[in-house]
PDB file of C-alpha atoms in Angstrom:
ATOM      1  CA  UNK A 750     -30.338 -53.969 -10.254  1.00 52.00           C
ATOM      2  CA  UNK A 751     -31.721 -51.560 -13.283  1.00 58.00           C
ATOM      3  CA  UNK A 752     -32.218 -49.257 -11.250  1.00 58.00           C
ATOM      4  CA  UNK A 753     -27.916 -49.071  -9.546  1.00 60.00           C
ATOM      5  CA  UNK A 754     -26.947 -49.030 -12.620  1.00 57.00           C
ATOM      6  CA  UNK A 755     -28.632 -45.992 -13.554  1.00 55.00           C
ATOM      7  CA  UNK A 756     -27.663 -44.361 -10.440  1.00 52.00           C
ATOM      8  CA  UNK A 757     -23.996 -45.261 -11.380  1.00 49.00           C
ATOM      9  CA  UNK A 758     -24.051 -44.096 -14.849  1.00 49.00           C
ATOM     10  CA  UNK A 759     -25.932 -40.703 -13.669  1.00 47.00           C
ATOM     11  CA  UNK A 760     -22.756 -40.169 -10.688  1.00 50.00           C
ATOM     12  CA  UNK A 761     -20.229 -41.079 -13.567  1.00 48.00           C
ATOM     13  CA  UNK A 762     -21.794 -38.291 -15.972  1.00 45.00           C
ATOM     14  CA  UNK A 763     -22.118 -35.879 -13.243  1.00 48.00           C
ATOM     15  CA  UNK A 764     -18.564 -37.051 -11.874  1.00 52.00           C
ATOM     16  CA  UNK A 765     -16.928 -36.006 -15.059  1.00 47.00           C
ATOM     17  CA  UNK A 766     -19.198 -33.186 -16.023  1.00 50.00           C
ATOM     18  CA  UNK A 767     -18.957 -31.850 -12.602  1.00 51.00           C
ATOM     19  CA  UNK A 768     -15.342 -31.648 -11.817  1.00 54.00           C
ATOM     20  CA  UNK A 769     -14.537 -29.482 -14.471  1.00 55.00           C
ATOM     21  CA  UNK A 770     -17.350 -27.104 -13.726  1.00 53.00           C
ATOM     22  CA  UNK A 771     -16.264 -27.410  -9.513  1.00 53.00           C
ATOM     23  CA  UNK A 772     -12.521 -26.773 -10.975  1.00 54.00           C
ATOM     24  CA  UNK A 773     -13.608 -23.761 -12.529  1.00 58.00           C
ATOM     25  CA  UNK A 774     -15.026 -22.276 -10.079  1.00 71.00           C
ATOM     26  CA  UNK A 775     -12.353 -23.237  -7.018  1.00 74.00           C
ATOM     27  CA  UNK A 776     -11.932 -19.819  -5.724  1.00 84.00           C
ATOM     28  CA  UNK A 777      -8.153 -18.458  -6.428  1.00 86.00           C
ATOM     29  CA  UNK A 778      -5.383 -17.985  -4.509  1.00 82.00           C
ATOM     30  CA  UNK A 779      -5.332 -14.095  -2.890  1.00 87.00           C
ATOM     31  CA  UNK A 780      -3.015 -11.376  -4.308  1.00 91.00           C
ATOM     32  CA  UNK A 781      -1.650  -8.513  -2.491  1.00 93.00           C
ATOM     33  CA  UNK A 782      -3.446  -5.296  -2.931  1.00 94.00           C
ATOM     34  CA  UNK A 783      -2.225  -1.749  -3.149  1.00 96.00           C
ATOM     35  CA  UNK A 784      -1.573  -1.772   0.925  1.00 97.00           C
ATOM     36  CA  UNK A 785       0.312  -4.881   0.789  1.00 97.00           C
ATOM     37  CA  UNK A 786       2.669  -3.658  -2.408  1.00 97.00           C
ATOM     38  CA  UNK A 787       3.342  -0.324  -1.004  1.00 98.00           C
ATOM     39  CA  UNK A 788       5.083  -2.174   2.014  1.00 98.00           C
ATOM     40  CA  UNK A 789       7.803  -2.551  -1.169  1.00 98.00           C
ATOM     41  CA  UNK A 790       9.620   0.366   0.003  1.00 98.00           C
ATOM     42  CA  UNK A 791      11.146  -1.249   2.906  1.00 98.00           C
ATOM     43  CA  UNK A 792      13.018  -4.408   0.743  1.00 98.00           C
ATOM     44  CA  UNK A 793      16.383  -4.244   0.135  1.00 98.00           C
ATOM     45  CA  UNK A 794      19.268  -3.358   2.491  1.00 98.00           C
ATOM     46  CA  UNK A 795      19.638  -0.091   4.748  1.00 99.00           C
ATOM     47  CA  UNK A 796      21.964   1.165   6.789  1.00 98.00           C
ATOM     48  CA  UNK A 797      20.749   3.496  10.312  1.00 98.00           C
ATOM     49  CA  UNK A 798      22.362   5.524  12.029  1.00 98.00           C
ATOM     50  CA  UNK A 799      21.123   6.938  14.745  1.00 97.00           C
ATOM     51  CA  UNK A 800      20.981   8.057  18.464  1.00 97.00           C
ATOM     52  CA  UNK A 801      18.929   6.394  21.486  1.00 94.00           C
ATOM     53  CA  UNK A 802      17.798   8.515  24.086  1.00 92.00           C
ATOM     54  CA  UNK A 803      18.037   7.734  27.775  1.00 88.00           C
ATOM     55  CA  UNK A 804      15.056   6.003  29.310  1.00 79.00           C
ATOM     56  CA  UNK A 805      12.967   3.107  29.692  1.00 71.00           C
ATOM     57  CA  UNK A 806      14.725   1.603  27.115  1.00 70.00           C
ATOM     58  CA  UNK A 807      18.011   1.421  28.327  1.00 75.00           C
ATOM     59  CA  UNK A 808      21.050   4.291  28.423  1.00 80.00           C
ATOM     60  CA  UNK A 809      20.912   6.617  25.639  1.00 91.00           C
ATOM     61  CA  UNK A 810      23.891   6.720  23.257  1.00 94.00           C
ATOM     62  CA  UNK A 811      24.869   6.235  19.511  1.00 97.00           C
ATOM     63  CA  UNK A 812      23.195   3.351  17.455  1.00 96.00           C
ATOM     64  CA  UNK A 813      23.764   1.766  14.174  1.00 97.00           C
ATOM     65  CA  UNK A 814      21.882  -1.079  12.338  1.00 97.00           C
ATOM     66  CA  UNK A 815      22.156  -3.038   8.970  1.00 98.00           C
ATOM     67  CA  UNK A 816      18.522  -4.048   8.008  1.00 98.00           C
ATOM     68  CA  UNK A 817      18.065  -6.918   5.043  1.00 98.00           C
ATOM     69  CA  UNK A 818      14.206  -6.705   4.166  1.00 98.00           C
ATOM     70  CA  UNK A 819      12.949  -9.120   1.937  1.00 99.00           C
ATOM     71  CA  UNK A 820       9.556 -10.275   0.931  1.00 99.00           C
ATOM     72  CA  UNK A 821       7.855 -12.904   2.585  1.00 98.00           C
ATOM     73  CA  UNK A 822       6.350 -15.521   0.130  1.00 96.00           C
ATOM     74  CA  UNK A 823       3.411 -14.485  -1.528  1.00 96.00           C
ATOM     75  CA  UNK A 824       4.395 -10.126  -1.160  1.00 97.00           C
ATOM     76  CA  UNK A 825       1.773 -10.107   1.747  1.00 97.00           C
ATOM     77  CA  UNK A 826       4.840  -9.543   4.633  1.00 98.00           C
ATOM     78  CA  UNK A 827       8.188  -7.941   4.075  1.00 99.00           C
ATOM     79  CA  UNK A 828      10.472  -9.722   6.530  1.00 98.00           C
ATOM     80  CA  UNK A 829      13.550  -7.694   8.438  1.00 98.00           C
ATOM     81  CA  UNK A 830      16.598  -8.667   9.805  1.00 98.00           C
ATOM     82  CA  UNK A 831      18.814  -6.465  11.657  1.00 97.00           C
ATOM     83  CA  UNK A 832      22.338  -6.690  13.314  1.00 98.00           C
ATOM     84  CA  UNK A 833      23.970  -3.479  14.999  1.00 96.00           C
ATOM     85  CA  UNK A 834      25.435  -1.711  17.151  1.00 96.00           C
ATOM     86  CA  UNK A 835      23.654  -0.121  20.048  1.00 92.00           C
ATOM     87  CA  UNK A 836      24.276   1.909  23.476  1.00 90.00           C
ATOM     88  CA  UNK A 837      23.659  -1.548  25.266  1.00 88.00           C
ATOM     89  CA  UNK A 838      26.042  -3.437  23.436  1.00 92.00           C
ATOM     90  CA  UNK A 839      25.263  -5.723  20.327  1.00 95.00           C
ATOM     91  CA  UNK A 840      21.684  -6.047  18.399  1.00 94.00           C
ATOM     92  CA  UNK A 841      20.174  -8.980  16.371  1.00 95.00           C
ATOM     93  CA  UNK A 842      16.196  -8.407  15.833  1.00 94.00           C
ATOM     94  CA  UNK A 843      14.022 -10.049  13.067  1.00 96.00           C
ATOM     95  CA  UNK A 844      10.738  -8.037  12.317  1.00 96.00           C
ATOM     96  CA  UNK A 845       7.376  -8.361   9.929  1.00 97.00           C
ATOM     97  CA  UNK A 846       6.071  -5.648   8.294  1.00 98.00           C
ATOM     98  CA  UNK A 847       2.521  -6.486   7.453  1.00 98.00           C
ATOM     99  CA  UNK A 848      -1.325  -5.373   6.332  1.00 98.00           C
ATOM    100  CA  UNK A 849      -4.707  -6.511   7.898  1.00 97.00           C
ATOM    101  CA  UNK A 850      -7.212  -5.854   5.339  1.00 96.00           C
ATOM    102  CA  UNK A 851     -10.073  -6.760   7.493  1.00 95.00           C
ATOM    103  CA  UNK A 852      -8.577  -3.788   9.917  1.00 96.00           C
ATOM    104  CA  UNK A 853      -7.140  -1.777   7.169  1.00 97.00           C
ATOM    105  CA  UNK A 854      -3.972  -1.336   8.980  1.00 98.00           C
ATOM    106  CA  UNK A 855      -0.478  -1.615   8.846  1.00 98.00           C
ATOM    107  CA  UNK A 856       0.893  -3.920  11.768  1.00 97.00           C
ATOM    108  CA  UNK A 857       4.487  -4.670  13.198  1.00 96.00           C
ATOM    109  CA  UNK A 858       5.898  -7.417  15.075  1.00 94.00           C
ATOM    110  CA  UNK A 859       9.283  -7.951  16.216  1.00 92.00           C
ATOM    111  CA  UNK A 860      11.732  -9.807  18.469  1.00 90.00           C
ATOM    112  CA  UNK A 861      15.393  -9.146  19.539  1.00 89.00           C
ATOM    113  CA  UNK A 862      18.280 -10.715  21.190  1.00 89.00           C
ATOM    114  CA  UNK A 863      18.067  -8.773  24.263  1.00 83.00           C
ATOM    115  CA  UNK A 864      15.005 -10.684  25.834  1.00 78.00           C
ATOM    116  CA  UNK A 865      12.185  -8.240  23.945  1.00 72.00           C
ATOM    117  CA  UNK A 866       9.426  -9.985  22.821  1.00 71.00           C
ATOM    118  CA  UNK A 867       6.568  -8.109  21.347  1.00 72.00           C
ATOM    119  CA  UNK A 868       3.422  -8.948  23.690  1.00 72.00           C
ATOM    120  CA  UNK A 869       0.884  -6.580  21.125  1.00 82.00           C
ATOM    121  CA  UNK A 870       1.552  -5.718  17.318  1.00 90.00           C
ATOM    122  CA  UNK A 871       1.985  -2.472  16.845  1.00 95.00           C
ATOM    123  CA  UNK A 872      -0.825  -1.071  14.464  1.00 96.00           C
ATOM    124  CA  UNK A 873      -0.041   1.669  11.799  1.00 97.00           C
ATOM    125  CA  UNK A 874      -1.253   4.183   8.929  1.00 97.00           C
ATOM    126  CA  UNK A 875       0.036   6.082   6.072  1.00 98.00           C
ATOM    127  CA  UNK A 876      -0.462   9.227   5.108  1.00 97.00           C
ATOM    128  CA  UNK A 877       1.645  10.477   1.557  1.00 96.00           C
ATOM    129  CA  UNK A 878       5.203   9.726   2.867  1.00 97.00           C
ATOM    130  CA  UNK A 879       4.681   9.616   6.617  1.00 98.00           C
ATOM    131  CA  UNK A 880       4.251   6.020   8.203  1.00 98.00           C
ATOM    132  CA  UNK A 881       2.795   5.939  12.001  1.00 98.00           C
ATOM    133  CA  UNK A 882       3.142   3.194  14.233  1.00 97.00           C
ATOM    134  CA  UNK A 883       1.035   3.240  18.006  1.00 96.00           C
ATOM    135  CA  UNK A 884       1.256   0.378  20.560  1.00 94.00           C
ATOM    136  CA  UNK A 885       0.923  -0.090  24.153  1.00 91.00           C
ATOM    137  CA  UNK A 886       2.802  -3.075  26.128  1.00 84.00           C
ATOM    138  CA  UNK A 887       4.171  -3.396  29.081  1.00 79.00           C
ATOM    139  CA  UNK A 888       7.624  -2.192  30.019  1.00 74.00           C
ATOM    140  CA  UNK A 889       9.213  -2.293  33.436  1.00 74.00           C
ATOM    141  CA  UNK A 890       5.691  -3.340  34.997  1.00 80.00           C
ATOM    142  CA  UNK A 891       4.313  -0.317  33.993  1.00 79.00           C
ATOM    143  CA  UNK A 892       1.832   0.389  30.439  1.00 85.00           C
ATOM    144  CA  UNK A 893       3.577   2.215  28.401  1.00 87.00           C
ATOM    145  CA  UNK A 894       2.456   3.931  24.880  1.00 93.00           C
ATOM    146  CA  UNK A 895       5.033   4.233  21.827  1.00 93.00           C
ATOM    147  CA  UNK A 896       4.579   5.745  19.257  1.00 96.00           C
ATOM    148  CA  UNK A 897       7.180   5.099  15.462  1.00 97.00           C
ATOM    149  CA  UNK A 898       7.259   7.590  12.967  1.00 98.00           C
ATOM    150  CA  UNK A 899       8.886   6.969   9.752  1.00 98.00           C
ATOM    151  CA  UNK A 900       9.452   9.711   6.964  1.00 99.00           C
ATOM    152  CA  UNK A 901      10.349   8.772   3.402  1.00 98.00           C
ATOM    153  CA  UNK A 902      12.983  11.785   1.885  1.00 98.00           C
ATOM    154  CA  UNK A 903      13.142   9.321  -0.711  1.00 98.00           C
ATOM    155  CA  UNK A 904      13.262   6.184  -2.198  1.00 98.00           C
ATOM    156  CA  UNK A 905      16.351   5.304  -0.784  1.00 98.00           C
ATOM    157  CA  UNK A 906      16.599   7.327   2.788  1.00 98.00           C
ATOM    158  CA  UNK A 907      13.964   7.880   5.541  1.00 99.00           C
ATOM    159  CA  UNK A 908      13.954   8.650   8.840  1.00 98.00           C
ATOM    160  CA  UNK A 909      12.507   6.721  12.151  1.00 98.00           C
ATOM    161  CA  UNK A 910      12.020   8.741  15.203  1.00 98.00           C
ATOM    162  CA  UNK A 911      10.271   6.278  18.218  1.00 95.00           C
ATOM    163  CA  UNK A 912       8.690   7.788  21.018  1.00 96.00           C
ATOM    164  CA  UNK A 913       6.913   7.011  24.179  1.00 93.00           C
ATOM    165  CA  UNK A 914       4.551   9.024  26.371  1.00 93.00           C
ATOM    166  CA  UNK A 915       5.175   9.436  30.014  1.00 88.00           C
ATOM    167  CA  UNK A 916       2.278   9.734  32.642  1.00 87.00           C
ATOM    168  CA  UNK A 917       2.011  13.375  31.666  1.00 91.00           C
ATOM    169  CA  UNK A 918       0.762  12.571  28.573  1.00 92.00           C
ATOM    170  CA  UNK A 919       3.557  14.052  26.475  1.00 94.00           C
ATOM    171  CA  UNK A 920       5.841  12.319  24.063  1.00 95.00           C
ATOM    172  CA  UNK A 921       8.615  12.146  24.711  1.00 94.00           C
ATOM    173  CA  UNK A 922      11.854  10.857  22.050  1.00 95.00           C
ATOM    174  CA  UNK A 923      13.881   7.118  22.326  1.00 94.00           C
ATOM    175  CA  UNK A 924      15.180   6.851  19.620  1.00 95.00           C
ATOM    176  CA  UNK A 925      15.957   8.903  16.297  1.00 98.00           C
ATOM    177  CA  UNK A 926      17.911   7.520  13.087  1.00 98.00           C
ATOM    178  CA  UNK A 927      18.638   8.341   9.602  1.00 98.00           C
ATOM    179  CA  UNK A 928      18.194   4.993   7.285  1.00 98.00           C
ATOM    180  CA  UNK A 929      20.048   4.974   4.085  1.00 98.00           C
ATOM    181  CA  UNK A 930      19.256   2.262   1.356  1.00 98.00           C
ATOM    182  CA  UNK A 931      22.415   0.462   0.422  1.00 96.00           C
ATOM    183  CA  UNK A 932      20.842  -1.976  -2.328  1.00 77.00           C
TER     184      UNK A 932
END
């Protein structure tokens, strides 16, 4: 009986030694790094306008958007919402704007109201100003390679020019707009 009780009186000094100690060293929460906070450019509201090219992706024709990017809790994801006008008739699309550490890459996934759902997520880099997005999905049946470039002119206008390469090999434009930051 000596002997429990000294086993019960060692677990209660460990027990109350030892949670402050384990509570001191409970590994924190993440924080965005540099990647993640440079993904800031995108928040706020933009206006595009734009032109889609005939192709794959439907009859070519004038476009315009209103984007609402916001951060995602925890400034890991900025989240996009977009309503517009496009050669097919009316747009709704939500999209995340992202970073993989692990793959130190950029990375893009989106859905819209015309049926498009993102089977891969597009993977990107930056260089200075210049943001470069490559994927490969299938479209039509077929593979088919895309390619988003977006140039900052400032911190309140870039532009997006999407395009896709045909068997060829060449690349060839979808879609070009001018976004303007609104807010």
């Amino acid at each position: 009986m000596k002997r429990i009780s000294s086993i019960l009186a060692a677990y209660a000094v460990i027990s109350v030694v030892g949670m402050p100690l384990a509570a001191a060293q409970a590994p924190q929460a993440p924080k965005p790094g540099p990647e993640q906070a440079r993904l800031g450019y995108f928040v706020g509201k933009w206006n595009a306008e734009g032109e889609m090219k005939p192709g794959p992706m439907g009859a070519g024709g004038k476009m315009s958007a209103t984007d609402n990017c916001e951060w995602f809790e925890g400034r890991f994801s900025v989240i996009c919402r977009s309503e517009g006008k496009m050669p097919m008739g009316p747009s709704r699309s939500i999209g995340i704007l992202g970073y993989s550490p692990e793959e130190k890459v950029y990375t893009y996934y989106g859905v819209d109201n015309s049926g498009m759902t993102m089977a891969t997520v597009s993977r990107g880099t930056r260089q200075g100003d210049t943001w470069t997005y490559t994927d490969e999905s299938m479209m039509g049946g077929a593979k088919v390679k895309s390619r988003v470039i977006i140039k900052e002119l400032s911190p309140t206008s870039y532009t997006f020019k999407m395009e896709m390469q045909g068997p060829d090999g060449k690349w060839m434009p979808a879609m070009e707009s001018k976004n303007t930051k609104v807010q």
